[in-house]
Coordinates of N, CA and C in Angstrom, one line a residue:
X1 N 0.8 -1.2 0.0 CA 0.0 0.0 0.0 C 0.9 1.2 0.0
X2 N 0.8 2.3 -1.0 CA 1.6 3.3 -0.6 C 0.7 4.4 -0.8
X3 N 0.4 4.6 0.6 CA -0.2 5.7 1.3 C 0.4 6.2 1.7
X4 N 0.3 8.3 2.0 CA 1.4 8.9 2.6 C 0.2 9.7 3.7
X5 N 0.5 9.5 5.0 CA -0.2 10.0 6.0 C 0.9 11.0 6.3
X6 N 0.2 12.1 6.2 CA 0.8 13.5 6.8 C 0.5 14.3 8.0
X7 N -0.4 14.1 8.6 CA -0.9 14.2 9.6 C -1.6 13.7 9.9
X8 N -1.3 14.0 11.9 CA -2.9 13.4 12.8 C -3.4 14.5 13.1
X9 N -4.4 14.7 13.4 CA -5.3 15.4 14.0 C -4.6 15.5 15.6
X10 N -4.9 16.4 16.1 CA -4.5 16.9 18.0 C -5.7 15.9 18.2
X11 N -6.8 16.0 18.2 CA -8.4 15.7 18.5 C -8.0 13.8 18.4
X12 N -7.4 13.4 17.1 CA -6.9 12.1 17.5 C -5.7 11.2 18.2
X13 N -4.9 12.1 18.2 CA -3.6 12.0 19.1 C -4.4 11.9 20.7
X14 N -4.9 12.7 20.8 CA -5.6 12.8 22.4 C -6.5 11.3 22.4
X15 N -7.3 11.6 21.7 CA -8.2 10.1 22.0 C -7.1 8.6 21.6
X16 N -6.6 8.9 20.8 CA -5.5 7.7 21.1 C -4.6 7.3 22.2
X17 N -3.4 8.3 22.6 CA -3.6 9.2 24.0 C -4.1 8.4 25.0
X18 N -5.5 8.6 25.3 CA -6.3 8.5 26.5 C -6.8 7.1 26.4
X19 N -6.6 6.5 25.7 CA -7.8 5.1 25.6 C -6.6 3.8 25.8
X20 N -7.3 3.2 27.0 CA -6.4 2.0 27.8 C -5.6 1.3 27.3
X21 N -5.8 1.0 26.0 CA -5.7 -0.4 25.4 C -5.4 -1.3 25.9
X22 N -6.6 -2.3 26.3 CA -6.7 -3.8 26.7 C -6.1 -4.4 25.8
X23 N -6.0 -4.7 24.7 CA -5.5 -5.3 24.0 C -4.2 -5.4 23.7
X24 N -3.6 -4.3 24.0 CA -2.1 -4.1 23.7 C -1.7 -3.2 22.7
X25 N -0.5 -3.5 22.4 CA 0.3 -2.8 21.4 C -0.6 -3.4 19.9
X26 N -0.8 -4.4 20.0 CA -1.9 -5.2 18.8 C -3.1 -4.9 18.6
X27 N -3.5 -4.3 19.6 CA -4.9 -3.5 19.1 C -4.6 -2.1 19.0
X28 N -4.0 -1.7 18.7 CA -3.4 0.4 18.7 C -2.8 -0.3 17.1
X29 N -1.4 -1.2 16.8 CA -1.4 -1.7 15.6 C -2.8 -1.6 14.7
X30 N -3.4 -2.7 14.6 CA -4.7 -2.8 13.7 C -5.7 -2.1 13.7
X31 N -5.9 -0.8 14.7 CA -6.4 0.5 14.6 C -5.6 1.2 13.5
X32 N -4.8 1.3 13.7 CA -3.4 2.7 13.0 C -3.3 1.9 11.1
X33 N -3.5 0.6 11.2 CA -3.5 -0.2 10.0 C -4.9 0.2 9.0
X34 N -6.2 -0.5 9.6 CA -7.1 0.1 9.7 C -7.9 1.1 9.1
X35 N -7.5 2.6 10.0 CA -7.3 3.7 9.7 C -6.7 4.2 8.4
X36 N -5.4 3.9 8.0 CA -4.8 4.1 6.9 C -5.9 3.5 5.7
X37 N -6.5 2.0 6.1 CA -6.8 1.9 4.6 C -8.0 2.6 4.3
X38 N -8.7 3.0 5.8 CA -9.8 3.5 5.3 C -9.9 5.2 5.0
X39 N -8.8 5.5 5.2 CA -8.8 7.3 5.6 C -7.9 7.6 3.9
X40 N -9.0 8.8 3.2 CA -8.6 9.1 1.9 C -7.9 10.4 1.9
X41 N -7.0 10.5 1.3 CA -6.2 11.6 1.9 C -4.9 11.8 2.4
X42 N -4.0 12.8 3.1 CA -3.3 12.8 3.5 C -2.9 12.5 5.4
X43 N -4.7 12.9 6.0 CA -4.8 13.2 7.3 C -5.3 11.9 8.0
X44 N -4.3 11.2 8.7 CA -5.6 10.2 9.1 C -6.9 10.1 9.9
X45 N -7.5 9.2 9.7 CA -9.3 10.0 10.6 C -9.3 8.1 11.2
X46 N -9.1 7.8 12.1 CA -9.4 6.5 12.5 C -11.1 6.6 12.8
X47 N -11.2 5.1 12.8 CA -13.1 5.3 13.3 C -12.9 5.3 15.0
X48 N -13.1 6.7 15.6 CA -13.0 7.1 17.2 C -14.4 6.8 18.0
X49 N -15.2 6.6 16.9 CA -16.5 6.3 17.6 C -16.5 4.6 18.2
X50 N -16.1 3.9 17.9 CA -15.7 2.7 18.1 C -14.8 2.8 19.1
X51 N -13.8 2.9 19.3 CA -13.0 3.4 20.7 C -13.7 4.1 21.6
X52 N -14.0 5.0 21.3 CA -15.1 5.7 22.8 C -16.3 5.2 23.1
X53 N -16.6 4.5 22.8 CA -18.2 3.1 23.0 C -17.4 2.4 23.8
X54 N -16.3 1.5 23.6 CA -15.3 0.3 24.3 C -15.1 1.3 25.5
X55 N -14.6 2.3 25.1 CA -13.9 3.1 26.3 C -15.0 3.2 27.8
X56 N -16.4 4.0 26.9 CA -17.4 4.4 28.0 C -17.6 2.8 28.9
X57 N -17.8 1.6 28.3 CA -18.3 0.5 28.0 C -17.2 0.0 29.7
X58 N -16.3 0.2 29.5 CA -15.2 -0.1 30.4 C -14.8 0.5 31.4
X59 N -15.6 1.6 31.8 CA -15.6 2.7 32.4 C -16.8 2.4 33.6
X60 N -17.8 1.6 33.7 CA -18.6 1.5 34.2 C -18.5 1.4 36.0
X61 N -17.3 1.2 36.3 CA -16.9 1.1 37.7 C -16.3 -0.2 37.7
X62 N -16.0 -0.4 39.4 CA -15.1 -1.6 39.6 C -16.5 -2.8 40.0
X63 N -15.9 -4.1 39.3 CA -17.1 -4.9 40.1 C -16.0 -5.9 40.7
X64 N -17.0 -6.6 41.9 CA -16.1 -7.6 42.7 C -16.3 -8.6 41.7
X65 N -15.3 -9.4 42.6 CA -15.4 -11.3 42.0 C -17.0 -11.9 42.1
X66 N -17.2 -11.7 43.2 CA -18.8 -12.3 43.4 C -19.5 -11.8 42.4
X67 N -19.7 -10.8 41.9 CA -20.7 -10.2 40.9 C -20.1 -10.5 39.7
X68 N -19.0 -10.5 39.6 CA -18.8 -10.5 38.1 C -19.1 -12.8 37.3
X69 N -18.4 -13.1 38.7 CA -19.0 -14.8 39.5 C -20.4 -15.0 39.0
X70 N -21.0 -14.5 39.7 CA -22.8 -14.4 39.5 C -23.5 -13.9 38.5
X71 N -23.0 -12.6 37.4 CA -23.4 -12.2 36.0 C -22.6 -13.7 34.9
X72 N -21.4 -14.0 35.5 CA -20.8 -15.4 34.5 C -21.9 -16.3 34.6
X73 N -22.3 -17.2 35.5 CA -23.5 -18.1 36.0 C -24.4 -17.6 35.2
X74 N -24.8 -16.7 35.8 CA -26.6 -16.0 35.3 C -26.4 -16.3 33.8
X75 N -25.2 -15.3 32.5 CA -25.4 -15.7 31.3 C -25.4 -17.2 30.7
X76 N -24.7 -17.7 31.8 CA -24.2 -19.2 30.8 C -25.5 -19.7 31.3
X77 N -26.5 -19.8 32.7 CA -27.5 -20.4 32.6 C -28.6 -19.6 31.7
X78 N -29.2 -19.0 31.4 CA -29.8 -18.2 29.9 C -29.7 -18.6 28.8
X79 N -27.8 -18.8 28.4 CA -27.9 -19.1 27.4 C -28.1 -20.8 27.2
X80 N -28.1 -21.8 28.6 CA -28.6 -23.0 28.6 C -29.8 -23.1 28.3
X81 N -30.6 -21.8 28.8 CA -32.0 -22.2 29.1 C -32.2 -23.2 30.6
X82 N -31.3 -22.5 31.4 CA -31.4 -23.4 32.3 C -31.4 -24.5 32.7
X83 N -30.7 -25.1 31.7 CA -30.5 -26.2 31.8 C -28.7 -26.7 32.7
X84 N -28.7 -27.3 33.6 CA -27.6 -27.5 34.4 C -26.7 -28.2 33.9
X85 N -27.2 -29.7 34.4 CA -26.1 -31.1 33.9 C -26.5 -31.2 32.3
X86 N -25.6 -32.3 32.1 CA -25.7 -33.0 30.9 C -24.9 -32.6 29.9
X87 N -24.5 -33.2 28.4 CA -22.9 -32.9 28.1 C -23.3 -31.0 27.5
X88 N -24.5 -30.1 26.8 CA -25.0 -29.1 26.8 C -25.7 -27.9 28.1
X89 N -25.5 -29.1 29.5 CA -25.8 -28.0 30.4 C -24.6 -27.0 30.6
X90 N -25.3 -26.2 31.6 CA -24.0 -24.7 32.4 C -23.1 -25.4 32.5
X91 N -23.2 -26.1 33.3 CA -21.8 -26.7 34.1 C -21.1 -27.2 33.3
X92 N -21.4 -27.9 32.4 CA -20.3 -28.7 30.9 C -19.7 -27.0 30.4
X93 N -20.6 -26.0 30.6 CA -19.7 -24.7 29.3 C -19.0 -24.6 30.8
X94 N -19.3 -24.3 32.1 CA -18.3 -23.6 32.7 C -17.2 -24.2 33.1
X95 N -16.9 -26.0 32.8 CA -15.9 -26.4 32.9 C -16.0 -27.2 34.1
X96 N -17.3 -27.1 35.1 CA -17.5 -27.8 36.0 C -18.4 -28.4 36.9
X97 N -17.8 -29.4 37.8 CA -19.1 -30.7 38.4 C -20.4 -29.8 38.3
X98 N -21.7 -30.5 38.3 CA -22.9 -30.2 38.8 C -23.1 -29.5 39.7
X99 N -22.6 -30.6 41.0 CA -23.0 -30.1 42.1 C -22.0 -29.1 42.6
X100 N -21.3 -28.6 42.0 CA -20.1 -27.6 42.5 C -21.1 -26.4 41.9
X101 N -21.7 -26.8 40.7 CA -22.5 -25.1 40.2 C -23.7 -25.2 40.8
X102 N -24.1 -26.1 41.4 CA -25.6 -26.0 42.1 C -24.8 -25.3 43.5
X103 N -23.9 -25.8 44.1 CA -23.8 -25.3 45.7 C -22.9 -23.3 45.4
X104 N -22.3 -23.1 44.4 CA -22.7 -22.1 43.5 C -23.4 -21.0 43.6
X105 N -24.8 -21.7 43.0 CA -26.2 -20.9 42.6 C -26.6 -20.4 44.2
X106 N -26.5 -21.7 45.2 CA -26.8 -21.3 46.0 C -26.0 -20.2 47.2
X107 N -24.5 -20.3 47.0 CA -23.9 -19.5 47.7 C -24.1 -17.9 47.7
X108 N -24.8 -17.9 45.7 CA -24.6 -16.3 45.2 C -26.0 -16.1 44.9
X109 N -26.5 -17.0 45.7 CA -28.4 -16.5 45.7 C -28.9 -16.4 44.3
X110 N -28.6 -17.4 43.4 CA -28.8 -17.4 42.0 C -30.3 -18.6 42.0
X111 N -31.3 -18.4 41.2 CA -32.2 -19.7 41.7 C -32.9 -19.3 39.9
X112 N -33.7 -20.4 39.7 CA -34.4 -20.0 38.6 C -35.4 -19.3 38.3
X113 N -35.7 -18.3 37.7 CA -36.6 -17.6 37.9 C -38.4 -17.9 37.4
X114 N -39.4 -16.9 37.6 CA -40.3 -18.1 37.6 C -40.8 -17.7 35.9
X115 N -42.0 -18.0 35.6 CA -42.7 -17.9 34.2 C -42.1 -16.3 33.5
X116 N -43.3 -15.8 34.5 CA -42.8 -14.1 34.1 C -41.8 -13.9 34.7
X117 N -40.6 -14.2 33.9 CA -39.0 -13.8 34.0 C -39.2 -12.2 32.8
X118 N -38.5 -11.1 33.6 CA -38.3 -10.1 33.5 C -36.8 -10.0 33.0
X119 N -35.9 -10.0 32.1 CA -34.5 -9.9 31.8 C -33.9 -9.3 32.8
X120 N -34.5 -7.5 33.0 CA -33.9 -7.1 33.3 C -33.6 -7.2 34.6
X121 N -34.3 -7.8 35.3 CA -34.1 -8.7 37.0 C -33.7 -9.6 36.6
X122 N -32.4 -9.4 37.0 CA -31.3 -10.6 37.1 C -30.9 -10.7 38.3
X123 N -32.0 -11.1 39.2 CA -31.3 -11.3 40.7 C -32.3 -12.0 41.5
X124 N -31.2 -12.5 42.6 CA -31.6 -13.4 43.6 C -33.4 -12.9 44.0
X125 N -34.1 -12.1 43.8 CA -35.0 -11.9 44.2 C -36.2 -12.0 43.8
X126 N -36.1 -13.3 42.5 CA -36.9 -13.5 42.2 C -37.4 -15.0 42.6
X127 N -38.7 -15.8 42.5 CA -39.0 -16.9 43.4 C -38.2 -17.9 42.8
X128 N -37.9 -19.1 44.1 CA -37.3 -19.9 43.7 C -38.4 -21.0 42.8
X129 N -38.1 -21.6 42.4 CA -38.3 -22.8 41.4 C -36.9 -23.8 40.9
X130 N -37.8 -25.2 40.5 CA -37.0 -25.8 40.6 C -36.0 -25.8 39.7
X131 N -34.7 -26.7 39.6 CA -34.0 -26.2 38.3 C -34.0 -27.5 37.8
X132 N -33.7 -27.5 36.2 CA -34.3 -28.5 35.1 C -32.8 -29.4 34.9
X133 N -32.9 -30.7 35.0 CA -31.8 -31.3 34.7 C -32.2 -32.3 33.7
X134 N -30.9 -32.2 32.4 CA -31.4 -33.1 31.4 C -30.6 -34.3 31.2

């Protein structure tokens, strides 16, 4: 590719600058890569809107081990359908025994929720019922 980038922008320098990268030096790479093939011209314009979504996205505050413990659980049982054992239950995606994710559910007040399951309550506060084993 012989593209000649002659400037950044201050406005992109800053937001490049300021944004954590989790990823590393390999994600700032394939940004700056990216950029070049998409940016027409001499100035480059990376896509920043994409960076500041991740950025806000990660900014949310600190969460503990238990919560972030108990949002892992809660999605992998959802995406079971609540379903526990067997070689497609939770416990087969999270890698472990049954009864280690049942004693688990119960340590972090996790239970199934009932008919009218509301998404956005994702918490122990809703009635218990039994849980489905296939």
């Amino acid at each position: 590719m012989c593209k000649q980038i002659e400037h950044i922008s201050p406005e992109t320098m800053s937001a490049l600058s300021s944004y954590q990268w989790p990823g590393n030096i390999r994600e700032l790479q394939n940004l700056i890569e990216r950029s070049v093939i998409l940016t027409s011209g001499n100035v480059l314009q990376p896509p920043l809107a994409g960076l500041k979504g991740a950025a806000e996205d990660k900014s949310l505050g600190a969460i503990t081990l238990k919560d972030a413990e108990r949002d892992h659980i809660l999605k992998t049982l959802e995406h079971t359908r609540w379903v526990v054992a067997g070689p497609n239950g939770a416990a087969a995606r999270l890698g472990i025994k049954r009864s280690t994710l049942y004693f688990r559910m119960q340590k972090l007040g996790i239970s199934r929720p009932t008919a009218n399951f509301d998404p956005a309550q994702r918490t122990s506060q809703s009635a218990p019922a039994e849980i489905l084993v296939d």
